[in-house]
């Protein structure tokens, strides 16, 4: 089945630094990937839609300059949390849809737990 | 809010009992999906039901969809301790965005 690899699985960084999270589709191409954030005991909130070769589409209230998304290839999207602050500490999850498929079950990465100290 | 509602928020049952979770959503949909999440882990896709379907089965899972009421239910029969997890419904619109409900935390006690 389709596999999405997300790396790192956890990261601790200091306030003010930037952190890059990778989302990679291992056995399929994904024109579109999605980035979610999840706070403890809460649901997943869609942050942005990542489109290969074009700018990401951000949801209302998500700062595009803070959460930089790059989808440079059909198998890799990256999310960079810039100038991280403790309130950015969260669980970040990506998902990918195979190119050309209709909207069946999406495949999710295993998530990245970010802790900003 | 981008999210729909799910109830109950938490459900605790004994092994062998059935668990029913409900989900309501706000917009028109192409399909509705149910996912499972173990604590601190990624999501696992359980089942998808299209907007023109009313009921679907997969093993011990049964999903219903009522588009007139914008609601869905997930039934897990003969629950096991290993079913303990959070369960989320998610709706997909024309644009392909997947929007999640608030989730139900299920605890199955041995």
PDB file of C-alpha atoms in Angstrom:
ATOM      1  CA  UNK A   1       0.000   0.000   0.000  1.00  0.00           C
ATOM      2  CA  UNK A   2       0.866   3.674  -0.223  1.00  0.00           C
ATOM      3  CA  UNK A   3       3.406   4.801   2.343  1.00  0.00           C
ATOM      4  CA  UNK A   4       4.225   8.314   3.492  1.00  0.00           C
ATOM      5  CA  UNK A   5       7.409   8.859   5.440  1.00  0.00           C
ATOM      6  CA  UNK A   6       7.640  11.852   7.737  1.00  0.00           C
ATOM      7  CA  UNK A   7      10.887  12.966   9.303  1.00  0.00           C
ATOM      8  CA  UNK A   8      11.885  13.685  11.978  1.00  0.00           C
ATOM      9  CA  UNK A   9       9.442  11.941  14.279  1.00  0.00           C
ATOM     10  CA  UNK A  10      10.317  14.334  17.059  1.00  0.00           C
ATOM     11  CA  UNK A  11      12.444  17.417  17.444  1.00  0.00           C
ATOM     12  CA  UNK A  12      13.337  19.825  20.231  1.00  0.00           C
ATOM     13  CA  UNK A  13      14.555  23.267  19.286  1.00  0.00           C
ATOM     14  CA  UNK A  14      15.316  26.576  20.935  1.00  0.00           C
ATOM     15  CA  UNK A  15      13.085  29.599  20.573  1.00  0.00           C
ATOM     16  CA  UNK A  16      13.991  31.663  17.557  1.00  0.00           C
ATOM     17  CA  UNK A  17      15.409  28.825  15.496  1.00  0.00           C
ATOM     18  CA  UNK A  18      13.841  27.202  12.442  1.00  0.00           C
ATOM     19  CA  UNK A  19      12.862  23.592  12.027  1.00  0.00           C
ATOM     20  CA  UNK A  20      12.271  21.698   8.796  1.00  0.00           C
ATOM     21  CA  UNK A  21       9.926  18.728   8.590  1.00  0.00           C
ATOM     22  CA  UNK A  22       9.945  16.436   5.560  1.00  0.00           C
ATOM     23  CA  UNK A  23       7.035  14.513   4.113  1.00  0.00           C
ATOM     24  CA  UNK A  24       7.929  11.962   1.483  1.00  0.00           C
ATOM     25  CA  UNK A  25       5.737   9.619  -0.530  1.00  0.00           C
ATOM     26  CA  UNK A  26       7.737   6.414  -0.873  1.00  0.00           C
ATOM     27  CA  UNK A  27       5.977   4.402  -3.522  1.00  0.00           C
ATOM     28  CA  UNK A  28       3.769   6.862  -5.347  1.00  0.00           C
ATOM     29  CA  UNK A  29       3.804  10.349  -6.733  1.00  0.00           C
ATOM     30  CA  UNK A  30       1.813  13.036  -4.984  1.00  0.00           C
ATOM     31  CA  UNK A  31       0.982  16.276  -6.721  1.00  0.00           C
ATOM     32  CA  UNK A  32      -0.838  17.382  -3.608  1.00  0.00           C
ATOM     33  CA  UNK A  33       0.114  17.028   0.024  1.00  0.00           C
ATOM     34  CA  UNK A  34      -1.557  18.447   3.093  1.00  0.00           C
ATOM     35  CA  UNK A  35      -0.097  19.689   6.358  1.00  0.00           C
ATOM     36  CA  UNK A  36      -1.992  19.469   9.639  1.00  0.00           C
ATOM     37  CA  UNK A  37      -1.302  20.537  13.196  1.00  0.00           C
ATOM     38  CA  UNK A  38      -2.685  18.790  16.237  1.00  0.00           C
ATOM     39  CA  UNK A  39      -2.580  20.046  19.818  1.00  0.00           C
ATOM     40  CA  UNK A  40      -2.911  17.575  22.696  1.00  0.00           C
ATOM     41  CA  UNK A  41      -6.364  16.056  23.060  1.00  0.00           C
ATOM     42  CA  UNK A  42      -7.569  17.960  20.011  1.00  0.00           C
ATOM     43  CA  UNK A  43      -8.343  17.175  16.409  1.00  0.00           C
ATOM     44  CA  UNK A  44      -6.255  17.814  13.332  1.00  0.00           C
ATOM     45  CA  UNK A  45      -6.408  21.310  11.943  1.00  0.00           C
ATOM     46  CA  UNK A  46      -5.569  21.756   8.275  1.00  0.00           C
ATOM     47  CA  UNK A  47      -2.791  24.303   7.885  1.00  0.00           C
ATOM     48  CA  UNK A  48      -2.102  24.315   4.182  1.00  0.00           C
ATOM     49  CA  UNK A  49      -2.327  22.477   0.902  1.00  0.00           C
ATOM     50  CA  UNK A  50       1.011  21.869  -0.768  1.00  0.00           C
ATOM     51  CA  UNK A  51       1.040  21.699  -4.551  1.00  0.00           C
ATOM     52  CA  UNK A  52       4.021  20.472  -6.535  1.00  0.00           C
ATOM     53  CA  UNK A  53       5.583  23.246  -8.558  1.00  0.00           C
ATOM     54  CA  UNK A  54       3.358  26.023  -7.240  1.00  0.00           C
ATOM     55  CA  UNK A  55       2.723  28.022  -4.110  1.00  0.00           C
ATOM     56  CA  UNK A  56       1.011  26.417  -1.172  1.00  0.00           C
ATOM     57  CA  UNK A  57      -2.515  27.397  -0.252  1.00  0.00           C
ATOM     58  CA  UNK A  58      -2.845  28.356   3.403  1.00  0.00           C
ATOM     59  CA  UNK A  59      -5.924  28.108   5.570  1.00  0.00           C
ATOM     60  CA  UNK A  60      -7.319  31.191   7.202  1.00  0.00           C
ATOM     61  CA  UNK A  61      -5.300  32.235  10.223  1.00  0.00           C
ATOM     62  CA  UNK A  62      -2.138  30.346   9.250  1.00  0.00           C
ATOM     63  CA  UNK A  63       0.865  32.610   8.697  1.00  0.00           C
ATOM     64  CA  UNK A  64       2.500  31.716   5.413  1.00  0.00           C
ATOM     65  CA  UNK A  65       5.728  33.505   6.329  1.00  0.00           C
ATOM     66  CA  UNK A  66       6.019  31.501   9.508  1.00  0.00           C
ATOM     67  CA  UNK A  67       5.149  28.126   8.075  1.00  0.00           C
ATOM     68  CA  UNK A  68       7.080  27.847   4.829  1.00  0.00           C
ATOM     69  CA  UNK A  69       6.041  25.036   2.543  1.00  0.00           C
ATOM     70  CA  UNK A  70       8.058  23.774  -0.375  1.00  0.00           C
ATOM     71  CA  UNK A  71       6.847  21.030  -2.711  1.00  0.00           C
ATOM     72  CA  UNK A  72       9.711  20.843  -5.145  1.00  0.00           C
ATOM     73  CA  UNK A  73       9.163  17.305  -6.385  1.00  0.00           C
ATOM     74  CA  UNK A  74       6.327  14.839  -6.800  1.00  0.00           C
ATOM     75  CA  UNK A  75       7.483  12.869  -3.784  1.00  0.00           C
ATOM     76  CA  UNK A  76       8.614  15.488  -1.279  1.00  0.00           C
ATOM     77  CA  UNK A  77       7.016  18.356   0.584  1.00  0.00           C
ATOM     78  CA  UNK A  78       8.709  20.215   3.402  1.00  0.00           C
ATOM     79  CA  UNK A  79       7.298  22.391   6.167  1.00  0.00           C
ATOM     80  CA  UNK A  80       9.673  24.828   7.809  1.00  0.00           C
ATOM     81  CA  UNK A  81       8.610  26.438  11.066  1.00  0.00           C
ATOM     82  CA  UNK A  82      10.548  29.679  11.109  1.00  0.00           C
ATOM     83  CA  UNK A  83      11.542  31.578  14.248  1.00  0.00           C
ATOM     84  CA  UNK A  84       9.843  28.960  16.361  1.00  0.00           C
ATOM     85  CA  UNK A  85       8.231  29.905  19.666  1.00  0.00           C
ATOM     86  CA  UNK A  86       6.917  27.710  22.481  1.00  0.00           C
ATOM     87  CA  UNK A  87       3.349  28.177  21.227  1.00  0.00           C
ATOM     88  CA  UNK A  88       4.396  26.435  18.001  1.00  0.00           C
ATOM     89  CA  UNK A  89       4.987  23.259  19.988  1.00  0.00           C
ATOM     90  CA  UNK A  90       2.578  20.752  18.510  1.00  0.00           C
ATOM     91  CA  UNK A  91       2.189  17.532  16.557  1.00  0.00           C
ATOM     92  CA  UNK A  92       2.526  18.145  12.817  1.00  0.00           C
ATOM     93  CA  UNK A  93       1.193  15.558  10.366  1.00  0.00           C
ATOM     94  CA  UNK A  94       1.306  15.432   6.601  1.00  0.00           C
ATOM     95  CA  UNK A  95      -0.832  13.475   4.194  1.00  0.00           C
ATOM     96  CA  UNK A  96      -0.524  12.741   0.510  1.00  0.00           C
ATOM     97  CA  UNK A  97      -2.875  11.874  -2.315  1.00  0.00           C
ATOM     98  CA  UNK A  98      -1.575   9.833  -5.256  1.00  0.00           C
ATOM     99  CA  UNK A  99      -1.444  11.861  -8.449  1.00  0.00           C
ATOM    100  CA  UNK A 100      -4.396  11.191 -10.678  1.00  0.00           C
ATOM    101  CA  UNK A 101      -6.382   9.265  -8.098  1.00  0.00           C
ATOM    102  CA  UNK A 102      -9.861  10.166  -7.097  1.00  0.00           C
ATOM    103  CA  UNK A 103     -10.311  11.073  -3.500  1.00  0.00           C
ATOM    104  CA  UNK A 104      -9.982   7.801  -1.691  1.00  0.00           C
ATOM    105  CA  UNK A 105      -8.428   7.341   1.698  1.00  0.00           C
ATOM    106  CA  UNK A 106      -5.497   9.606   2.148  1.00  0.00           C
ATOM    107  CA  UNK A 107      -2.196   8.269   3.448  1.00  0.00           C
ATOM    108  CA  UNK A 108      -0.745   9.991   6.480  1.00  0.00           C
ATOM    109  CA  UNK A 109       2.773  10.291   7.755  1.00  0.00           C
ATOM    110  CA  UNK A 110       3.493   9.189  11.304  1.00  0.00           C
ATOM    111  CA  UNK A 111       3.762  12.778  12.492  1.00  0.00           C
ATOM    112  CA  UNK A 112       6.425  15.027  13.981  1.00  0.00           C
ATOM    113  CA  UNK A 113       6.271  16.167  17.573  1.00  0.00           C
ATOM    114  CA  UNK A 114       7.849  19.603  17.811  1.00  0.00           C
ATOM    115  CA  UNK A 115       8.845  21.001  21.190  1.00  0.00           C
ATOM    116  CA  UNK A 116      10.158  24.551  21.314  1.00  0.00           C
ATOM    117  CA  UNK A 117      12.010  25.458  24.500  1.00  0.00           C
TER     118      UNK A 117
ATOM    119  CA  UNK B   1     -14.715  26.672  12.421  1.00  0.00           C
ATOM    120  CA  UNK B   2     -13.477  24.180   9.877  1.00  0.00           C
ATOM    121  CA  UNK B   3     -14.431  21.252  12.001  1.00  0.00           C
ATOM    122  CA  UNK B   4     -17.590  19.282  12.411  1.00  0.00           C
ATOM    123  CA  UNK B   5     -18.849  17.802  15.620  1.00  0.00           C
ATOM    124  CA  UNK B   6     -18.358  14.331  16.964  1.00  0.00           C
ATOM    125  CA  UNK B   7     -20.030  12.683  19.870  1.00  0.00           C
ATOM    126  CA  UNK B   8     -19.387  11.375  22.295  1.00  0.00           C
ATOM    127  CA  UNK B   9     -16.067  13.055  22.950  1.00  0.00           C
ATOM    128  CA  UNK B  10     -15.084  10.104  25.114  1.00  0.00           C
ATOM    129  CA  UNK B  11     -16.488   6.600  25.334  1.00  0.00           C
ATOM    130  CA  UNK B  12     -15.532   3.852  27.746  1.00  0.00           C
ATOM    131  CA  UNK B  13     -16.836   0.318  27.240  1.00  0.00           C
ATOM    132  CA  UNK B  14     -16.038  -3.266  28.152  1.00  0.00           C
ATOM    133  CA  UNK B  15     -14.437  -5.695  25.754  1.00  0.00           C
ATOM    134  CA  UNK B  16     -17.057  -7.440  23.644  1.00  0.00           C
ATOM    135  CA  UNK B  17     -19.483  -4.526  23.676  1.00  0.00           C
ATOM    136  CA  UNK B  18     -20.296  -2.441  20.634  1.00  0.00           C
ATOM    137  CA  UNK B  19     -19.070   1.128  20.276  1.00  0.00           C
ATOM    138  CA  UNK B  20     -20.995   3.749  18.331  1.00  0.00           C
ATOM    139  CA  UNK B  21     -19.568   7.134  17.418  1.00  0.00           C
ATOM    140  CA  UNK B  22     -21.407   9.899  15.620  1.00  0.00           C
ATOM    141  CA  UNK B  23     -20.183  12.667  13.399  1.00  0.00           C
ATOM    142  CA  UNK B  24     -21.878  15.727  11.954  1.00  0.00           C
ATOM    143  CA  UNK B  25     -20.483  18.004   9.293  1.00  0.00           C
ATOM    144  CA  UNK B  26     -21.295  21.355   7.826  1.00  0.00           C
ATOM    145  CA  UNK B  27     -20.704  21.452   4.089  1.00  0.00           C
ATOM    146  CA  UNK B  28     -21.520  19.374   1.018  1.00  0.00           C
ATOM    147  CA  UNK B  29     -19.150  16.463   0.561  1.00  0.00           C
ATOM    148  CA  UNK B  30     -17.790  14.014  -1.980  1.00  0.00           C
ATOM    149  CA  UNK B  31     -17.112  11.401   0.633  1.00  0.00           C
ATOM    150  CA  UNK B  32     -16.686  10.894   4.349  1.00  0.00           C
ATOM    151  CA  UNK B  33     -13.872   8.942   5.871  1.00  0.00           C
ATOM    152  CA  UNK B  34     -13.145   7.506   9.284  1.00  0.00           C
ATOM    153  CA  UNK B  35      -9.651   7.359  10.743  1.00  0.00           C
ATOM    154  CA  UNK B  36      -8.088   5.903  13.829  1.00  0.00           C
ATOM    155  CA  UNK B  37      -5.221   7.425  15.783  1.00  0.00           C
ATOM    156  CA  UNK B  38      -3.305   5.746  18.539  1.00  0.00           C
ATOM    157  CA  UNK B  39      -1.897   8.153  21.094  1.00  0.00           C
ATOM    158  CA  UNK B  40       0.829  10.328  19.618  1.00  0.00           C
ATOM    159  CA  UNK B  41       0.868   8.474  16.329  1.00  0.00           C
ATOM    160  CA  UNK B  42      -0.214   9.083  12.759  1.00  0.00           C
ATOM    161  CA  UNK B  43      -3.613   8.306  11.349  1.00  0.00           C
ATOM    162  CA  UNK B  44      -4.802   5.039   9.914  1.00  0.00           C
ATOM    163  CA  UNK B  45      -7.557   5.083   7.315  1.00  0.00           C
ATOM    164  CA  UNK B  46     -10.425   2.796   8.311  1.00  0.00           C
ATOM    165  CA  UNK B  47     -13.216   3.215   5.811  1.00  0.00           C
ATOM    166  CA  UNK B  48     -14.559   5.614   3.187  1.00  0.00           C
ATOM    167  CA  UNK B  49     -18.195   6.113   2.277  1.00  0.00           C
ATOM    168  CA  UNK B  50     -19.193   8.093  -0.780  1.00  0.00           C
ATOM    169  CA  UNK B  51     -21.905  10.702  -0.722  1.00  0.00           C
ATOM    170  CA  UNK B  52     -24.246   8.462  -2.742  1.00  0.00           C
ATOM    171  CA  UNK B  53     -23.844   5.544  -0.353  1.00  0.00           C
ATOM    172  CA  UNK B  54     -25.845   5.042   2.827  1.00  0.00           C
ATOM    173  CA  UNK B  55     -24.081   2.189   4.550  1.00  0.00           C
ATOM    174  CA  UNK B  56     -20.789   0.369   4.300  1.00  0.00           C
ATOM    175  CA  UNK B  57     -19.176  -2.531   6.118  1.00  0.00           C
ATOM    176  CA  UNK B  58     -15.585  -3.531   6.638  1.00  0.00           C
ATOM    177  CA  UNK B  59     -14.913  -6.377   9.042  1.00  0.00           C
ATOM    178  CA  UNK B  60     -16.189  -5.289  12.449  1.00  0.00           C
ATOM    179  CA  UNK B  61     -16.818  -1.762  11.224  1.00  0.00           C
ATOM    180  CA  UNK B  62     -20.125  -0.426   9.984  1.00  0.00           C
ATOM    181  CA  UNK B  63     -20.501   3.114   8.739  1.00  0.00           C
ATOM    182  CA  UNK B  64     -23.696   4.926   7.869  1.00  0.00           C
ATOM    183  CA  UNK B  65     -24.132   8.228   6.117  1.00  0.00           C
ATOM    184  CA  UNK B  66     -27.181  10.494   6.081  1.00  0.00           C
ATOM    185  CA  UNK B  67     -26.478  13.419   3.755  1.00  0.00           C
ATOM    186  CA  UNK B  68     -29.845  15.014   4.494  1.00  0.00           C
ATOM    187  CA  UNK B  69     -28.853  15.340   8.136  1.00  0.00           C
ATOM    188  CA  UNK B  70     -25.157  15.816   7.350  1.00  0.00           C
ATOM    189  CA  UNK B  71     -24.257  13.054   9.762  1.00  0.00           C
ATOM    190  CA  UNK B  72     -22.451   9.736   9.891  1.00  0.00           C
ATOM    191  CA  UNK B  73     -21.950   7.008  12.449  1.00  0.00           C
ATOM    192  CA  UNK B  74     -19.230   4.452  13.009  1.00  0.00           C
ATOM    193  CA  UNK B  75     -20.095   1.212  14.762  1.00  0.00           C
ATOM    194  CA  UNK B  76     -17.389  -1.102  16.016  1.00  0.00           C
ATOM    195  CA  UNK B  77     -18.832  -4.473  16.948  1.00  0.00           C
ATOM    196  CA  UNK B  78     -17.399  -6.912  19.477  1.00  0.00           C
ATOM    197  CA  UNK B  79     -14.811  -4.399  20.619  1.00  0.00           C
ATOM    198  CA  UNK B  80     -11.352  -5.417  21.759  1.00  0.00           C
ATOM    199  CA  UNK B  81      -8.850  -3.747  24.060  1.00  0.00           C
ATOM    200  CA  UNK B  82      -6.719  -3.109  20.959  1.00  0.00           C
ATOM    201  CA  UNK B  83      -9.484  -0.893  19.571  1.00  0.00           C
ATOM    202  CA  UNK B  84      -8.597   1.696  22.219  1.00  0.00           C
ATOM    203  CA  UNK B  85      -7.714   4.832  20.264  1.00  0.00           C
ATOM    204  CA  UNK B  86      -9.099   8.130  19.047  1.00  0.00           C
ATOM    205  CA  UNK B  87     -11.454   7.981  16.104  1.00  0.00           C
ATOM    206  CA  UNK B  88     -12.000  10.842  13.707  1.00  0.00           C
ATOM    207  CA  UNK B  89     -14.388  11.411  10.880  1.00  0.00           C
ATOM    208  CA  UNK B  90     -13.187  13.543   7.991  1.00  0.00           C
ATOM    209  CA  UNK B  91     -14.980  15.000   5.034  1.00  0.00           C
ATOM    210  CA  UNK B  92     -13.500  15.635   1.615  1.00  0.00           C
ATOM    211  CA  UNK B  93     -14.862  18.409  -0.558  1.00  0.00           C
ATOM    212  CA  UNK B  94     -14.454  19.106  -4.261  1.00  0.00           C
ATOM    213  CA  UNK B  95     -11.101  20.743  -3.665  1.00  0.00           C
ATOM    214  CA  UNK B  96      -9.706  17.631  -2.036  1.00  0.00           C
ATOM    215  CA  UNK B  97      -9.277  19.114   1.399  1.00  0.00           C
ATOM    216  CA  UNK B  98      -9.856  16.700   4.236  1.00  0.00           C
ATOM    217  CA  UNK B  99     -11.485  18.350   7.245  1.00  0.00           C
ATOM    218  CA  UNK B 100     -11.588  16.457  10.508  1.00  0.00           C
ATOM    219  CA  UNK B 101     -14.205  16.242  13.209  1.00  0.00           C
ATOM    220  CA  UNK B 102     -13.279  16.734  16.830  1.00  0.00           C
ATOM    221  CA  UNK B 103     -12.837  13.039  17.465  1.00  0.00           C
ATOM    222  CA  UNK B 104     -14.014  10.430  19.925  1.00  0.00           C
ATOM    223  CA  UNK B 105     -11.615   8.940  22.436  1.00  0.00           C
ATOM    224  CA  UNK B 106     -12.541   5.279  22.819  1.00  0.00           C
ATOM    225  CA  UNK B 107     -11.360   3.210  25.745  1.00  0.00           C
ATOM    226  CA  UNK B 108     -12.059  -0.524  25.694  1.00  0.00           C
ATOM    227  CA  UNK B 109     -11.440  -2.211  29.008  1.00  0.00           C
ATOM    228  CA  UNK B 110     -10.430  -5.873  29.139  1.00  0.00           C
TER     229      UNK B 110
END
